[in-house]
Amino acid sequence: MNLLRQGNNVDKALLENAANKERELKLKKQKLIQDFNSNKVAEYKKTVSTDHQFTAKVKSYLTH
Amino acid sequence: MEFTKDTEYLKSGLQRLINVEVSHRNEERAALISFYSTYNQWLYSLLDINLNVYNRTNVKDLLDRMTLVEKFHSETGIAQAKVKLLVKDDDIKSLTGLLWMRILEFKSWVDNKMIELKNILEIEIITAEED
């Protein structure tokens, strides 16, 4: 009887452990996606002024 | 008679120079347009990324996207080399390098996020297999 109870406790602990792991991964993934979505435009904007400089310079160069 | 011959000789020499200049100008223009086009493909391949769509069932799609980004990365590098070779203007050459560098920084940031997601999804797959 004791052995059966011990076995059940181990199963329960394993299940809890797996559920915790899954929750942890889900949170990590959510955090990553949230960070990506909130910062993507800001990271892209760092390229914009150089793009403007380049296009202005090329336009003037090709038309003169 | 001699004067006419000299004039014709000069005219043909001048025409040859004009042709070389026009041809070079066209190549310069083509190199710049090609660079700008491939650079934009690279940029939009990064901007289009939506990490929400990836899960443990489509990790391959994420890897394919990473490969596509790498393809545009190298194509832009090749187009930039052509600009360096053909364009006379130093400011334009330098701006091309600067622009390439800016996109590379943006790419590195996106790459890190994609690699991080790939790792999470791979752990999810292993965990699901264990269960």
mmCIF file of C-alpha atoms in Angstrom:
data_model
loop_
_atom_site.group_PDB
_atom_site.id
_atom_site.type_symbol
_atom_site.label_atom_id
_atom_site.label_comp_id
_atom_site.label_asym_id
_atom_site.label_seq_id
_atom_site.Cartn_x
_atom_site.Cartn_y
_atom_site.Cartn_z
ATOM 1 C CA MET A 1 0.000 0.000 0.000
ATOM 2 C CA ASN A 2 2.842 2.306 0.967
ATOM 3 C CA LEU A 3 4.687 1.539 -2.245
ATOM 4 C CA LEU A 4 1.561 2.326 -4.270
ATOM 5 C CA ARG A 5 1.189 5.653 -2.464
ATOM 6 C CA GLN A 6 4.843 6.471 -3.069
ATOM 7 C CA GLY A 7 4.441 5.596 -6.746
ATOM 8 C CA ASN A 8 1.440 7.901 -7.028
ATOM 9 C CA ASN A 9 3.378 10.714 -5.389
ATOM 10 C CA VAL A 10 6.237 10.298 -7.869
ATOM 11 C CA ASP A 11 3.788 10.373 -10.812
ATOM 12 C CA LYS A 12 2.182 13.495 -9.397
ATOM 13 C CA ALA A 13 5.572 15.184 -8.965
ATOM 14 C CA LEU A 14 6.581 14.276 -12.519
ATOM 15 C CA LEU A 15 3.337 15.636 -13.919
ATOM 16 C CA GLU A 16 3.717 18.834 -11.918
ATOM 17 C CA ASN A 17 7.292 19.180 -13.107
ATOM 18 C CA ALA A 18 6.256 18.747 -16.744
ATOM 19 C CA ALA A 19 3.430 21.255 -16.354
ATOM 20 C CA ASN A 20 5.817 23.777 -14.771
ATOM 21 C CA LYS A 21 8.286 23.289 -17.592
ATOM 22 C CA GLU A 22 5.559 23.827 -20.173
ATOM 23 C CA ARG A 23 4.313 26.959 -18.393
ATOM 24 C CA GLU A 24 7.868 28.296 -18.194
ATOM 25 C CA LEU A 25 8.417 27.751 -21.931
ATOM 26 C CA LYS A 26 5.083 29.344 -22.790
ATOM 27 C CA LEU A 27 5.975 32.427 -20.739
ATOM 28 C CA LYS A 28 9.439 32.629 -22.284
ATOM 29 C CA LYS A 29 7.909 32.441 -25.761
ATOM 30 C CA GLN A 30 5.274 35.079 -24.967
ATOM 31 C CA LYS A 31 7.936 37.412 -23.577
ATOM 32 C CA LEU A 32 10.129 36.928 -26.645
ATOM 33 C CA ILE A 33 7.296 37.605 -29.102
ATOM 34 C CA GLN A 34 6.135 40.617 -27.121
ATOM 35 C CA ASP A 35 9.668 42.033 -27.088
ATOM 36 C CA PHE A 36 10.019 41.401 -30.826
ATOM 37 C CA ASN A 37 6.695 43.042 -31.668
ATOM 38 C CA SER A 38 7.301 46.081 -29.472
ATOM 39 C CA ASN A 39 10.863 46.750 -30.597
ATOM 40 C CA LYS A 40 10.885 45.762 -34.281
ATOM 41 C CA VAL A 41 9.809 49.188 -35.547
ATOM 42 C CA ALA A 42 12.290 50.985 -33.270
ATOM 43 C CA GLU A 43 15.117 48.767 -34.538
ATOM 44 C CA TYR A 44 14.030 49.348 -38.150
ATOM 45 C CA LYS A 45 13.902 53.130 -37.603
ATOM 46 C CA LYS A 46 17.657 53.109 -36.931
ATOM 47 C CA THR A 47 18.139 52.387 -40.650
ATOM 48 C CA VAL A 48 15.766 55.063 -41.968
ATOM 49 C CA SER A 49 17.948 58.190 -41.828
ATOM 50 C CA THR A 50 20.801 56.456 -43.710
ATOM 51 C CA ASP A 51 18.272 55.273 -46.299
ATOM 52 C CA HIS A 52 17.053 58.873 -46.765
ATOM 53 C CA GLN A 53 20.613 60.167 -47.106
ATOM 54 C CA PHE A 54 21.399 57.480 -49.654
ATOM 55 C CA THR A 55 18.288 57.992 -51.811
ATOM 56 C CA ALA A 56 18.655 61.798 -51.788
ATOM 57 C CA LYS A 57 22.313 61.556 -52.795
ATOM 58 C CA VAL A 58 21.670 58.991 -55.539
ATOM 59 C CA LYS A 59 18.720 60.950 -56.965
ATOM 60 C CA SER A 60 20.790 64.100 -57.191
ATOM 61 C CA TYR A 61 23.779 62.202 -58.634
ATOM 62 C CA LEU A 62 21.753 60.464 -61.338
ATOM 63 C CA THR A 63 19.900 63.569 -62.454
ATOM 64 C CA HIS A 64 22.910 65.877 -62.755
ATOM 65 C CA MET B 1 41.191 67.923 -97.648
ATOM 66 C CA GLU B 2 43.668 67.229 -94.835
ATOM 67 C CA PHE B 3 41.656 69.521 -92.532
ATOM 68 C CA THR B 4 38.433 67.562 -93.210
ATOM 69 C CA LYS B 5 40.223 64.271 -92.513
ATOM 70 C CA ASP B 6 41.527 65.603 -89.154
ATOM 71 C CA THR B 7 38.086 66.874 -88.232
ATOM 72 C CA GLU B 8 36.493 63.492 -88.998
ATOM 73 C CA TYR B 9 39.205 61.735 -86.965
ATOM 74 C CA LEU B 10 38.572 64.041 -84.005
ATOM 75 C CA LYS B 11 34.819 63.633 -84.339
ATOM 76 C CA SER B 12 35.035 59.833 -84.285
ATOM 77 C CA GLY B 13 37.427 59.938 -81.297
ATOM 78 C CA LEU B 14 35.036 62.214 -79.450
ATOM 79 C CA GLN B 15 32.070 59.988 -80.301
ATOM 80 C CA ARG B 16 33.956 56.978 -78.935
ATOM 81 C CA LEU B 17 34.628 58.818 -75.666
ATOM 82 C CA ILE B 18 30.990 59.856 -75.400
ATOM 83 C CA ASN B 19 29.907 56.235 -75.962
ATOM 84 C CA VAL B 20 32.259 54.998 -73.228
ATOM 85 C CA GLU B 21 30.990 57.682 -70.839
ATOM 86 C CA VAL B 22 27.311 56.942 -71.612
ATOM 87 C CA SER B 23 27.878 53.206 -71.270
ATOM 88 C CA HIS B 24 29.659 53.683 -67.924
ATOM 89 C CA ARG B 25 26.901 56.003 -66.717
ATOM 90 C CA ASN B 26 24.297 53.345 -67.591
ATOM 91 C CA GLU B 27 26.252 50.674 -65.721
ATOM 92 C CA GLU B 28 26.574 52.975 -62.707
ATOM 93 C CA ARG B 29 22.814 53.577 -62.767
ATOM 94 C CA ALA B 30 22.085 49.828 -63.130
ATOM 95 C CA ALA B 31 24.455 48.984 -60.237
ATOM 96 C CA LEU B 32 22.792 51.543 -57.956
ATOM 97 C CA ILE B 33 19.271 50.389 -58.851
ATOM 98 C CA SER B 34 20.267 46.750 -58.360
ATOM 99 C CA PHE B 35 21.780 47.535 -54.955
ATOM 100 C CA TYR B 36 18.707 49.483 -53.835
ATOM 101 C CA SER B 37 16.404 46.737 -55.049
ATOM 102 C CA THR B 38 18.225 43.837 -53.333
ATOM 103 C CA TYR B 39 18.772 45.908 -50.185
ATOM 104 C CA ASN B 40 14.989 46.512 -50.002
ATOM 105 C CA GLN B 41 14.264 42.815 -50.516
ATOM 106 C CA TRP B 42 16.604 42.128 -47.603
ATOM 107 C CA LEU B 43 14.985 44.812 -45.450
ATOM 108 C CA TYR B 44 11.424 43.654 -46.181
ATOM 109 C CA SER B 45 12.342 40.004 -45.604
ATOM 110 C CA LEU B 46 13.167 41.162 -42.065
ATOM 111 C CA LEU B 47 10.224 43.530 -41.599
ATOM 112 C CA ASP B 48 7.715 40.900 -42.775
ATOM 113 C CA ILE B 49 8.665 38.465 -40.023
ATOM 114 C CA ASN B 50 5.843 37.616 -37.670
ATOM 115 C CA LEU B 51 7.052 35.386 -34.835
ATOM 116 C CA ASN B 52 3.461 34.684 -33.717
ATOM 117 C CA VAL B 53 2.924 32.268 -36.612
ATOM 118 C CA TYR B 54 5.651 29.825 -35.578
ATOM 119 C CA ASN B 55 5.071 26.890 -33.275
ATOM 120 C CA ARG B 56 6.491 23.391 -32.729
ATOM 121 C CA THR B 57 4.664 22.078 -35.827
ATOM 122 C CA ASN B 58 6.318 24.482 -38.288
ATOM 123 C CA VAL B 59 9.898 25.005 -37.074
ATOM 124 C CA LYS B 60 10.996 24.232 -40.641
ATOM 125 C CA ASP B 61 9.161 27.363 -41.864
ATOM 126 C CA LEU B 62 11.163 29.406 -39.363
ATOM 127 C CA LEU B 63 14.400 27.846 -40.633
ATOM 128 C CA ASP B 64 13.311 28.561 -44.231
ATOM 129 C CA ARG B 65 12.721 32.198 -43.321
ATOM 130 C CA MET B 66 16.204 32.400 -41.791
ATOM 131 C CA THR B 67 17.644 30.945 -45.018
ATOM 132 C CA LEU B 68 15.733 33.498 -47.109
ATOM 133 C CA VAL B 69 17.112 36.365 -45.018
ATOM 134 C CA GLU B 70 20.647 34.984 -45.470
ATOM 135 C CA LYS B 71 20.091 34.776 -49.242
ATOM 136 C CA PHE B 72 19.153 38.475 -49.452
ATOM 137 C CA HIS B 73 22.044 39.311 -47.133
ATOM 138 C CA SER B 74 24.584 37.806 -49.523
ATOM 139 C CA GLU B 75 22.846 39.189 -52.633
ATOM 140 C CA THR B 76 23.001 42.689 -51.172
ATOM 141 C CA GLY B 77 26.698 42.196 -50.441
ATOM 142 C CA ILE B 78 27.313 41.247 -54.082
ATOM 143 C CA ALA B 79 25.279 44.230 -55.336
ATOM 144 C CA GLN B 80 27.282 46.494 -53.017
ATOM 145 C CA ALA B 81 30.560 45.179 -54.431
ATOM 146 C CA LYS B 82 29.325 46.146 -57.910
ATOM 147 C CA VAL B 83 28.557 49.669 -56.678
ATOM 148 C CA LYS B 84 32.066 49.928 -55.210
ATOM 149 C CA LEU B 85 33.528 48.853 -58.541
ATOM 150 C CA LEU B 86 31.476 51.019 -60.883
ATOM 151 C CA VAL B 87 30.323 54.139 -59.068
ATOM 152 C CA LYS B 88 32.731 57.068 -59.141
ATOM 153 C CA ASP B 89 31.160 59.129 -56.365
ATOM 154 C CA ASP B 90 32.894 58.457 -53.008
ATOM 155 C CA ASP B 91 29.968 59.738 -50.906
ATOM 156 C CA ILE B 92 27.605 57.270 -52.557
ATOM 157 C CA LYS B 93 30.051 54.403 -52.057
ATOM 158 C CA SER B 94 30.447 55.299 -48.414
ATOM 159 C CA LEU B 95 26.657 55.656 -47.902
ATOM 160 C CA THR B 96 26.161 52.239 -49.497
ATOM 161 C CA GLY B 97 28.528 50.726 -46.940
ATOM 162 C CA LEU B 98 26.826 52.567 -44.098
ATOM 163 C CA LEU B 99 23.375 51.435 -45.230
ATOM 164 C CA TRP B 100 24.571 47.845 -45.508
ATOM 165 C CA MET B 101 25.951 48.100 -41.977
ATOM 166 C CA ARG B 102 22.657 49.504 -40.592
ATOM 167 C CA ILE B 103 20.642 46.656 -42.115
ATOM 168 C CA LEU B 104 23.195 44.155 -40.851
ATOM 169 C CA GLU B 105 22.654 45.499 -37.315
ATOM 170 C CA PHE B 106 18.885 45.176 -37.771
ATOM 171 C CA LYS B 107 19.370 41.655 -39.173
ATOM 172 C CA SER B 108 21.489 40.636 -36.162
ATOM 173 C CA TRP B 109 18.763 41.802 -33.812
ATOM 174 C CA VAL B 110 16.086 39.863 -35.750
ATOM 175 C CA ASP B 111 18.392 36.820 -36.067
ATOM 176 C CA ASN B 112 18.853 36.658 -32.299
ATOM 177 C CA LYS B 113 15.091 36.642 -31.776
ATOM 178 C CA MET B 114 14.576 33.947 -34.406
ATOM 179 C CA ILE B 115 17.324 31.755 -32.922
ATOM 180 C CA GLU B 116 15.862 32.240 -29.440
ATOM 181 C CA LEU B 117 12.427 31.188 -30.720
ATOM 182 C CA LYS B 118 13.869 28.209 -32.576
ATOM 183 C CA ASN B 119 15.541 27.046 -29.327
ATOM 184 C CA ILE B 120 12.295 27.389 -27.376
ATOM 185 C CA LEU B 121 10.355 25.451 -30.030
ATOM 186 C CA GLU B 122 12.971 22.705 -30.110
ATOM 187 C CA ILE B 123 12.788 22.352 -26.313
ATOM 188 C CA GLU B 124 8.985 22.223 -26.626
ATOM 189 C CA ILE B 125 9.302 19.382 -29.152
ATOM 190 C CA ILE B 126 11.676 17.417 -26.893
ATOM 191 C CA THR B 127 9.440 17.981 -23.860
ATOM 192 C CA ALA B 128 6.355 16.839 -25.816
ATOM 193 C CA GLU B 129 8.200 13.703 -26.944
ATOM 194 C CA GLU B 130 9.207 12.920 -23.337
ATOM 195 C CA ASP B 131 5.571 13.212 -22.225
#
